[in-house]
Short mmCIF file of C-alpha atoms in Angstrom, two decimals:
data_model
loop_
_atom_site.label_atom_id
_atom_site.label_comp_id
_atom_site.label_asym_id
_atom_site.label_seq_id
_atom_site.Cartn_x
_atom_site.Cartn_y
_atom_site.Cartn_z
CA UNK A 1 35.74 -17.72 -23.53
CA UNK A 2 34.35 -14.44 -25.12
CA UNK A 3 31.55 -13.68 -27.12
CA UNK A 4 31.48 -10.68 -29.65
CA UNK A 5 28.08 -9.22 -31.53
CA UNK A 6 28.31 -8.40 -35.08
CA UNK A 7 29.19 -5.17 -34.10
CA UNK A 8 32.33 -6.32 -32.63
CA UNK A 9 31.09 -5.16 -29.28
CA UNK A 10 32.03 -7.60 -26.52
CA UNK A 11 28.98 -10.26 -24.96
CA UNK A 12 28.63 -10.32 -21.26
CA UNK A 13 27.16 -13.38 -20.03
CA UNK A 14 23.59 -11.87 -18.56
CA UNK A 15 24.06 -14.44 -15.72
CA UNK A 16 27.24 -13.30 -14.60
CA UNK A 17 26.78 -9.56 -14.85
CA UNK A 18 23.71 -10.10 -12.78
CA UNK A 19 25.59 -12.62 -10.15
CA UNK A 20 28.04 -9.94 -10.01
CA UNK A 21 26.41 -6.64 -9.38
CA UNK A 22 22.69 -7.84 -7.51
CA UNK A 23 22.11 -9.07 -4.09
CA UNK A 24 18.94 -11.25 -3.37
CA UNK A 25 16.72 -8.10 -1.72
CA UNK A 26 15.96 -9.43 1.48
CA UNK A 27 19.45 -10.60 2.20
CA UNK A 28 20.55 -7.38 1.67
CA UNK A 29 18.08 -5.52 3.60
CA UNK A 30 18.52 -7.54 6.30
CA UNK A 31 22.31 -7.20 6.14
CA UNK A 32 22.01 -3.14 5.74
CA UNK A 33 19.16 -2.20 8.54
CA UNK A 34 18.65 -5.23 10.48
CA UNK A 35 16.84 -2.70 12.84
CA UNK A 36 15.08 -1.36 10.39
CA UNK A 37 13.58 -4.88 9.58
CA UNK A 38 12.88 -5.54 13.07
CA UNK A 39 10.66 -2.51 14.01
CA UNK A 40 8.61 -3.79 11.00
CA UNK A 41 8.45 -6.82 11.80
CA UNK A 42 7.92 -6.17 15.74
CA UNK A 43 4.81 -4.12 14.24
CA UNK A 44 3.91 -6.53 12.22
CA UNK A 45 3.55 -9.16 14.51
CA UNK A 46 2.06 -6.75 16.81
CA UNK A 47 -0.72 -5.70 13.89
CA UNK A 48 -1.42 -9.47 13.36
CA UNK A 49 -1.72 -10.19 17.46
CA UNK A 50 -4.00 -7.15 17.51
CA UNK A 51 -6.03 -8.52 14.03
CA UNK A 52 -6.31 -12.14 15.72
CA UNK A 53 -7.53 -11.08 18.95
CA UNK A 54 -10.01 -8.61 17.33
CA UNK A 55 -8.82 -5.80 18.76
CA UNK A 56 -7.76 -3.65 15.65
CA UNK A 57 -7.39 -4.00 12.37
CA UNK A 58 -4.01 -2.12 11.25
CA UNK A 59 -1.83 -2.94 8.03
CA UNK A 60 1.17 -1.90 7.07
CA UNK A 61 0.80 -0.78 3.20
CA UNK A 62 2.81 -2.51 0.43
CA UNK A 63 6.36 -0.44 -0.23
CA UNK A 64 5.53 1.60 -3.48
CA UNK A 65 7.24 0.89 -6.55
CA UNK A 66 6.73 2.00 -10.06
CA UNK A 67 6.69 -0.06 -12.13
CA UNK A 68 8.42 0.27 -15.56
CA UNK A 69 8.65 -3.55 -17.64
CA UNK A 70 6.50 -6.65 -16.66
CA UNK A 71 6.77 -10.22 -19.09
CA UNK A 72 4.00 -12.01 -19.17
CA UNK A 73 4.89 -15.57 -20.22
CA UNK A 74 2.54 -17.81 -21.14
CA UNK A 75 1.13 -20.10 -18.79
CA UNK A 76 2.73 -18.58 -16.07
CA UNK A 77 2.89 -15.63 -13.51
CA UNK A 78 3.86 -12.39 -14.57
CA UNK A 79 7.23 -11.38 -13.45
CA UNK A 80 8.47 -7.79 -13.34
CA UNK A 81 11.45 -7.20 -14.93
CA UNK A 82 12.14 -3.76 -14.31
CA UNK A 83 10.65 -1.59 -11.13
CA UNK A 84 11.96 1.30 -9.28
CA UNK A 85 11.23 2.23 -5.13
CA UNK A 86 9.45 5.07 -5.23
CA UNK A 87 9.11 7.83 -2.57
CA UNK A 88 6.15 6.81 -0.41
CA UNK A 89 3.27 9.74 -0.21
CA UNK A 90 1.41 8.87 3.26
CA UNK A 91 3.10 7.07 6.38
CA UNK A 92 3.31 3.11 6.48
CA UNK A 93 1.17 1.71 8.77
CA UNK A 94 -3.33 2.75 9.16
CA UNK A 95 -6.05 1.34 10.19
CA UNK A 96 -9.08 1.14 12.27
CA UNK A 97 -9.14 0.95 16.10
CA UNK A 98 -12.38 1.23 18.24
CA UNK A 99 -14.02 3.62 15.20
CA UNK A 100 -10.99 5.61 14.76
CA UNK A 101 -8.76 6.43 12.18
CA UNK A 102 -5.05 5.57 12.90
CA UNK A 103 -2.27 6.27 11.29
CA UNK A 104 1.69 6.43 11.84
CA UNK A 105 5.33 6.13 10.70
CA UNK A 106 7.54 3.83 12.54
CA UNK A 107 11.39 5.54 12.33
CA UNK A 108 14.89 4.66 14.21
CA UNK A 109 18.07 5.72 14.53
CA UNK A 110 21.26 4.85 15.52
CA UNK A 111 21.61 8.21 17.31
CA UNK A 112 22.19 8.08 21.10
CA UNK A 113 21.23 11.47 22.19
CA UNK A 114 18.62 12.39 19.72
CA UNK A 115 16.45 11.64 16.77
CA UNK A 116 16.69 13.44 13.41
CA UNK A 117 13.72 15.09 11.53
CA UNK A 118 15.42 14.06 8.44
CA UNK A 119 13.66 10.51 8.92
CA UNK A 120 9.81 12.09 7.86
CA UNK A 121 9.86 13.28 4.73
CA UNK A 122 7.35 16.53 4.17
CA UNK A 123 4.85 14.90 2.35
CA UNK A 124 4.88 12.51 5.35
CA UNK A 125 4.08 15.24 7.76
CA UNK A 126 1.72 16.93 5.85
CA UNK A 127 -0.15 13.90 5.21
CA UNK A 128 -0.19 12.90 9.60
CA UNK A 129 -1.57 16.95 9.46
CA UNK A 130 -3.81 16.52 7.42
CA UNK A 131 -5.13 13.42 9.60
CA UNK A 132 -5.44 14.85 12.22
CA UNK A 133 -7.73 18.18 10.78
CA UNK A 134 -9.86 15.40 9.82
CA UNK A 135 -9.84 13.68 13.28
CA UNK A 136 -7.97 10.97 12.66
CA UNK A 137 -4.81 9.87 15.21
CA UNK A 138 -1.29 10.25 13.98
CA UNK A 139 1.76 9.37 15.88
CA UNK A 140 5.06 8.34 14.87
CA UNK A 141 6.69 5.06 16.52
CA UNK A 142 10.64 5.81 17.40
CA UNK A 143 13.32 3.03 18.40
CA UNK A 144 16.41 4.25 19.58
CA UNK A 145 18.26 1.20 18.13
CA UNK A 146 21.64 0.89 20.05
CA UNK A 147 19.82 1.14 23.61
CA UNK A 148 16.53 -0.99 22.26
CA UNK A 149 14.29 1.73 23.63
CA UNK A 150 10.86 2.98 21.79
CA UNK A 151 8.39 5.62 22.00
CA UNK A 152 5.36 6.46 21.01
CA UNK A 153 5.09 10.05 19.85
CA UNK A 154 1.91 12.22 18.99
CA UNK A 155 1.68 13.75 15.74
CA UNK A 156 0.98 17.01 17.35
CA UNK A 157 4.10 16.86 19.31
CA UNK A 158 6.39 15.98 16.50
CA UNK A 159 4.32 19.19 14.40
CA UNK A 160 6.47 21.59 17.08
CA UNK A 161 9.40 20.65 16.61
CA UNK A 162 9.09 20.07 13.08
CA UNK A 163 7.90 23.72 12.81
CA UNK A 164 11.02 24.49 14.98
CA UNK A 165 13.50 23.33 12.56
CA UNK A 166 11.56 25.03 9.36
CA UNK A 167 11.56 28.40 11.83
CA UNK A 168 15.68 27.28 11.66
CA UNK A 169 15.98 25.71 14.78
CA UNK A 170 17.57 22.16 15.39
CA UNK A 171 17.56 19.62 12.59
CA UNK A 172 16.62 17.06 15.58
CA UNK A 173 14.76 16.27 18.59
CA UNK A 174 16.75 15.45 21.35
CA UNK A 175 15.99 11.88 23.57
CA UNK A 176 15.20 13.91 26.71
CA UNK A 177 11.86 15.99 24.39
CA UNK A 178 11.44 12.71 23.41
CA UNK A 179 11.00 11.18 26.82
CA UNK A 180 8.83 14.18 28.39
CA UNK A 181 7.03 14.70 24.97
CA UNK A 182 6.10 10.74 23.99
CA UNK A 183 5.38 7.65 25.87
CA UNK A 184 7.70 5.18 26.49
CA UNK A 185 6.86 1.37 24.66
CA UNK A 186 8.41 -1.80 26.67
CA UNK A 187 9.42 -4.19 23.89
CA UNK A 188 7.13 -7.81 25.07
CA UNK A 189 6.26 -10.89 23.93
CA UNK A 190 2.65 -10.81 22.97
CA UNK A 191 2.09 -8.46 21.85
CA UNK A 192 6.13 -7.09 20.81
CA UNK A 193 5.18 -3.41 20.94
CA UNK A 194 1.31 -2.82 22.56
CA UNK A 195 1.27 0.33 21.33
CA UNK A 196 -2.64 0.88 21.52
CA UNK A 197 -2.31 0.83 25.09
CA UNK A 198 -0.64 4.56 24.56
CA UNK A 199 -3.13 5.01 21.85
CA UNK A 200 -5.94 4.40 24.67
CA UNK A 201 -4.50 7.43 26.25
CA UNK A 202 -4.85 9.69 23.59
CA UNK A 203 -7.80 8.83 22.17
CA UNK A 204 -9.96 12.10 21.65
CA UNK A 205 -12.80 11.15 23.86
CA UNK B 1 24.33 -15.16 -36.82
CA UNK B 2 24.12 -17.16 -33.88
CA UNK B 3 25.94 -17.30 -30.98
CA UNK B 4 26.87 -20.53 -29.09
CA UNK B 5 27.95 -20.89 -25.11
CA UNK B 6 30.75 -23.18 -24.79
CA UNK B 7 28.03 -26.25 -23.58
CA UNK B 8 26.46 -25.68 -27.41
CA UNK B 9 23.35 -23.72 -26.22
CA UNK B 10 22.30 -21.65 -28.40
CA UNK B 11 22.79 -18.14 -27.39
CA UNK B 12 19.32 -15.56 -27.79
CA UNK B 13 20.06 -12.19 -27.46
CA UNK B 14 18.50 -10.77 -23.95
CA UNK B 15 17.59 -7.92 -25.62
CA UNK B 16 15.99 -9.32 -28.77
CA UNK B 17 13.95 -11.98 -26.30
CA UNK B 18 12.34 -8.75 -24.30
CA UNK B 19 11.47 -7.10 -26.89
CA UNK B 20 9.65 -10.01 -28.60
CA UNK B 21 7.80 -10.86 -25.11
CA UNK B 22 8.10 -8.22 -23.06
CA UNK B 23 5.08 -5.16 -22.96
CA UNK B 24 5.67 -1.76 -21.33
CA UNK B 25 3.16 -2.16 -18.07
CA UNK B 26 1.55 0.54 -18.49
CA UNK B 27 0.23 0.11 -22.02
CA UNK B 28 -0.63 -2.85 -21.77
CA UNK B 29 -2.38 -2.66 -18.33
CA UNK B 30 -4.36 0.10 -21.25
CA UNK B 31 -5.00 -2.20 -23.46
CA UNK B 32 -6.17 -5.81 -21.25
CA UNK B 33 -8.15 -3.82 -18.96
CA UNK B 34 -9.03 -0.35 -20.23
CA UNK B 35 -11.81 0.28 -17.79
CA UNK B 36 -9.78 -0.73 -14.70
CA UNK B 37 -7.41 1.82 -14.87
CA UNK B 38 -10.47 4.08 -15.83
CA UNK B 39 -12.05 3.36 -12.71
CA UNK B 40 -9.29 3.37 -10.82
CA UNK B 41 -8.31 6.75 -12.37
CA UNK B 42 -11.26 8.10 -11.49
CA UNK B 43 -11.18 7.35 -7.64
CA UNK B 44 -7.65 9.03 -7.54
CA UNK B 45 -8.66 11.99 -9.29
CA UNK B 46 -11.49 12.14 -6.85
CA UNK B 47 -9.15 11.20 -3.88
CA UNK B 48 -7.03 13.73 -5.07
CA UNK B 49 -9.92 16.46 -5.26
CA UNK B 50 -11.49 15.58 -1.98
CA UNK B 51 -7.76 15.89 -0.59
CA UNK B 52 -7.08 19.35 -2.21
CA UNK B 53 -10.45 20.33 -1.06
CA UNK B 54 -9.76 19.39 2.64
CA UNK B 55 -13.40 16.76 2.34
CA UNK B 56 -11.27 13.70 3.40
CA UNK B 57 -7.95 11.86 3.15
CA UNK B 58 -8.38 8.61 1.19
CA UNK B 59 -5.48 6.80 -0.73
CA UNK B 60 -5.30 4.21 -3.10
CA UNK B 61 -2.63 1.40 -1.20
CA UNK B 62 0.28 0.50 -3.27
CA UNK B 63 0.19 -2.41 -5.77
CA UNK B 64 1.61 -5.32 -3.30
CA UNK B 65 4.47 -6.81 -5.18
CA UNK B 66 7.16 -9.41 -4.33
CA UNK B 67 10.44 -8.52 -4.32
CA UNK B 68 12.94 -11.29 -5.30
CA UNK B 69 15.80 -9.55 -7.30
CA UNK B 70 17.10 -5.93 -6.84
CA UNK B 71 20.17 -4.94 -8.20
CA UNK B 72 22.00 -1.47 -6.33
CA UNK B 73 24.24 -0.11 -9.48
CA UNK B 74 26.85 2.54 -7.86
CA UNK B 75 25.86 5.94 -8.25
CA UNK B 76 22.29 5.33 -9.60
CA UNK B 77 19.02 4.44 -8.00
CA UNK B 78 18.34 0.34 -6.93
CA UNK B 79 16.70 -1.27 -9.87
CA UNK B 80 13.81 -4.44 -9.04
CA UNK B 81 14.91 -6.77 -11.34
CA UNK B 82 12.52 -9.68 -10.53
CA UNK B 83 9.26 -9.10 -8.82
CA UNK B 84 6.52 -10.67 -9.01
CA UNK B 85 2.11 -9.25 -8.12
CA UNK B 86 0.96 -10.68 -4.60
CA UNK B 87 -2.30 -10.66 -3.99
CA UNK B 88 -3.85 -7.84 -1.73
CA UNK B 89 -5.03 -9.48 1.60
CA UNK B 90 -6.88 -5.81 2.09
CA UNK B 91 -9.07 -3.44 0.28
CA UNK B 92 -7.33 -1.09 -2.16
CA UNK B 93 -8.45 2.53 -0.53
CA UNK B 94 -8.62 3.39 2.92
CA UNK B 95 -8.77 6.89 4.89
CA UNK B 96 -10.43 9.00 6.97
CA UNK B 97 -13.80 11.18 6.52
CA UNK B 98 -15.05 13.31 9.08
CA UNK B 99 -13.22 11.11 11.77
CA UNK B 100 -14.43 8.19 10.26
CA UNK B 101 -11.90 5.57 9.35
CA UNK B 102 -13.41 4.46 5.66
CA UNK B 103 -12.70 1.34 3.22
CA UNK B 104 -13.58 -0.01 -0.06
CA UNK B 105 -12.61 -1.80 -2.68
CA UNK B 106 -13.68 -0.89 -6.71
CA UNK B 107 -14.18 -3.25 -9.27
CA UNK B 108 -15.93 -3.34 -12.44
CA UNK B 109 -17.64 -6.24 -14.65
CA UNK B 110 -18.70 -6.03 -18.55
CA UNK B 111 -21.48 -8.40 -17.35
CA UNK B 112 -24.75 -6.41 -18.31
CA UNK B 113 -27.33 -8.28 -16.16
CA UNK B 114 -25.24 -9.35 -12.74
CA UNK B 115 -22.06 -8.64 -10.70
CA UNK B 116 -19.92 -11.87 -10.31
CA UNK B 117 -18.68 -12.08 -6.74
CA UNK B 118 -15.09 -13.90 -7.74
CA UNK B 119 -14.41 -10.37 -7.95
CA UNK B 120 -13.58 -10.18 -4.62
CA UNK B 121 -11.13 -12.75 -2.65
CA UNK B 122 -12.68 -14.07 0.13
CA UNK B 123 -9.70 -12.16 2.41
CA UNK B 124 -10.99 -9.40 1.07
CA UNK B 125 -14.60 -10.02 2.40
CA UNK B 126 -12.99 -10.83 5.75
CA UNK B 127 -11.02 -8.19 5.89
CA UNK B 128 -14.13 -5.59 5.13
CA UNK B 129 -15.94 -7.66 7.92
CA UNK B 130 -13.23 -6.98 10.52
CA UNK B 131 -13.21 -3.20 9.75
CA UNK B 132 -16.92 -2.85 10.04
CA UNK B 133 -16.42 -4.97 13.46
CA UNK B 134 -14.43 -2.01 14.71
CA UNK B 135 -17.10 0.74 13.87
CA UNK B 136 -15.53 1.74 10.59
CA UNK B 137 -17.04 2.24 7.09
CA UNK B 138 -16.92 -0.46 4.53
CA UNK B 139 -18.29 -0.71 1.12
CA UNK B 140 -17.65 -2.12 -2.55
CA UNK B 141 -17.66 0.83 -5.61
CA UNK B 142 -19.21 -1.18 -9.07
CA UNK B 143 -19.09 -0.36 -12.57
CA UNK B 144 -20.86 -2.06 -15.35
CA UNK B 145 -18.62 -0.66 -17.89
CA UNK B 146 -20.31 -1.52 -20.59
CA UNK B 147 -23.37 0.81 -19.53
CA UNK B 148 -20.99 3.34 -17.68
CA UNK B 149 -23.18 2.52 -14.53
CA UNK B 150 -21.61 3.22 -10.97
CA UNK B 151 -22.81 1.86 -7.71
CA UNK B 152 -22.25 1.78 -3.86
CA UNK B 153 -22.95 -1.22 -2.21
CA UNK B 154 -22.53 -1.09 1.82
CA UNK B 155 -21.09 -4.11 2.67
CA UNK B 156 -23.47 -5.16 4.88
CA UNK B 157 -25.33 -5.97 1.63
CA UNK B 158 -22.48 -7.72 -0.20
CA UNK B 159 -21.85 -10.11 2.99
CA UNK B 160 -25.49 -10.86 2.36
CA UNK B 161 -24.80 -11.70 -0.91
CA UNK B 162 -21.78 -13.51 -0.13
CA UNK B 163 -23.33 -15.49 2.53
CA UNK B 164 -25.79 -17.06 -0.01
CA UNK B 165 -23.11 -18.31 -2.31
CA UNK B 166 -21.27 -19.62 0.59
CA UNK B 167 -24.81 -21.71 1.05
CA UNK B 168 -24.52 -22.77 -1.95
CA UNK B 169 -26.60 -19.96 -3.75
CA UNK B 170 -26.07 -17.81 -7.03
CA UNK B 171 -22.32 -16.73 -7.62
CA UNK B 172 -23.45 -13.68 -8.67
CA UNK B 173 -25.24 -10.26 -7.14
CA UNK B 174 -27.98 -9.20 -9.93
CA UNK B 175 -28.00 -5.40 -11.69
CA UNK B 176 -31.52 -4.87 -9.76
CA UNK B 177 -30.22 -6.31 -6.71
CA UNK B 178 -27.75 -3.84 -6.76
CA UNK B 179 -30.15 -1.05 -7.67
CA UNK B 180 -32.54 -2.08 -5.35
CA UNK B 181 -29.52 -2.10 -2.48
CA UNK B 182 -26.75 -0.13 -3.27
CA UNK B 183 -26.26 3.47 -4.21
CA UNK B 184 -26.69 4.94 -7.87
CA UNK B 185 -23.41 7.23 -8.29
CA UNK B 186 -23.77 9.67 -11.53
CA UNK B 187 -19.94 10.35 -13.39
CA UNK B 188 -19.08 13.85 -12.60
CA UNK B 189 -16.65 16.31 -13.64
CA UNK B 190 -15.38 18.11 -10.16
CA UNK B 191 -15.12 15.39 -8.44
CA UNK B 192 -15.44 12.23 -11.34
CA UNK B 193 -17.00 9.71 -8.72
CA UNK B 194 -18.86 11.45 -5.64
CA UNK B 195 -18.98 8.33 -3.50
CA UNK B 196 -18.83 10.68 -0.24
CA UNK B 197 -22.36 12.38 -0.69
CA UNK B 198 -23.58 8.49 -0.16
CA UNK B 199 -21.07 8.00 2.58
CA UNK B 200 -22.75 11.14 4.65
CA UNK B 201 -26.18 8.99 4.10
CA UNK B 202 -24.54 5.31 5.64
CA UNK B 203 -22.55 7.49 7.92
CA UNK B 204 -23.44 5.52 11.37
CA UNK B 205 -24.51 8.67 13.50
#
């Protein structure tokens, strides 16, 4: 059965457009980068371990989103009804460990021999410079997806080959940089990714 | 003229229902809470001259939001349709000054003679507690907006406060509590708030 406005113009049921064209969010995240979901949540879980045991406290920050049309009903929550992602301007994930400022990205790939500086957006590594001038520790946290392997690499390491590909160089850096350049994370059970035990090694002190 | 779905509902236009309910966020975030976003404008701005200035990087976190609904139209960016506020379990700015990993939350009352603590979620106060725990700066930024005045209160001093409403004590900090324990902070032009000439004075060296 249609429905026509005055105007003649046909009426699509709200309902069914909507069933049609959206996907509940976290279905479909989970459905388009289930690794993507599960280095956050690894780090998650590994924030929260850290947070209980009162070793750190580290967050990861909400996603950004701007927000463009919010109800409010009465007697009830407010519910946004129209938001967009936006770009983030800093990494994901800070915090305080032992009276330092930390701070890093967590990135992976589905690459086997190499990890693409396309993942860090500019603003991303001028922000982890800008850290570090101010003596703060920046890293980045890779996970090679298809071979489950992760590494831990310093901000100042990723600046060189970041500077590499602006000087025209390779758009990437390969897995072997990675593996003399970083530190290598085993994936475990409490905590899923200890990454402060790298962290302890690179502490400025 | 109406329009009826086949079970006899009556059919309300979408459109004609969000426009009778629905406000554009950002005016009316304006409008309900004018000195909020002041305040909140004026930390960024600050943020954002200490930042271009190379004094410190501090950020205001993203609003945390709930994502139920996003739709992913072809050829266009993914709209939220259905999202609801969460309630920060942090602070809202965090960053790093002179090494020193540095947190606070800002809030503003137009009480004229105290400073109501429900201002601040008790996850919040836990959360501040755990940072200073791990050697890093905490403290709560408060206008009385009605008097344009601007403090800094460590928050060693709120938790004091705190602590005696948890015992059963006033629910409130008093105006010459605050003086008498916090940090006058005078509304600039270049930067708007100058909270980091009081941080150099708390600074724990």
């Amino acid at each position: 059965m249609e429905f026509h406005y005055p105007n003649g113009k046909k009426f699509i049921s709200k309902k069914a457009e909507t069933e049609r064209t959206s996907i509940p969010f976290v279905h479909n995240a989970k459905s388009h980068g289930k690794r993507g979901m599960t280095l956050e949540e690894d780090l998650n879980e590994t924030n929260q371990y850290y947070l209980d045991r009162g070793k750190a406290v580290i967050h990861k920050k909400p996603t950004p989103v701007q927000i463009v049309n919010v109800d409010y009903p009465k007697r009830s929550a407010a519910v946004i009804k129209e938001a967009y992602f936006k770009q983030a301007s800093t990494t994901d994930y800070n915090g305080v460990y032992k009276g330092f400022y930390v701070d890093f990205e967590a990135k992976e790939t589905r690459n086997e021999t190499s990890f693409p500086l396309k993942n860090f957006h500019p603003h991303q590594i001028n922000h982890m410079d800008q850290v570090v001038t101010h003596q703060g520790l920046a890293f980045v946290i890779i996970r090679f997806s298809l071979t489950e392997e992760i590494f831990l690499l310093p901000f100042k390491q990723l600046k060189l080959y970041w500077d590499r590909m602006e000087q025209g160089g390779r758009k990437s850096i390969t897995k072997d940089e990675i593996q003399s350049d970083g530190f290598a994370l085993k994936l475990g059970l409490q905590p899923k990714i200890d990454y402060l035990k790298i962290v302890d090694h690179i502490l400025p002190v």
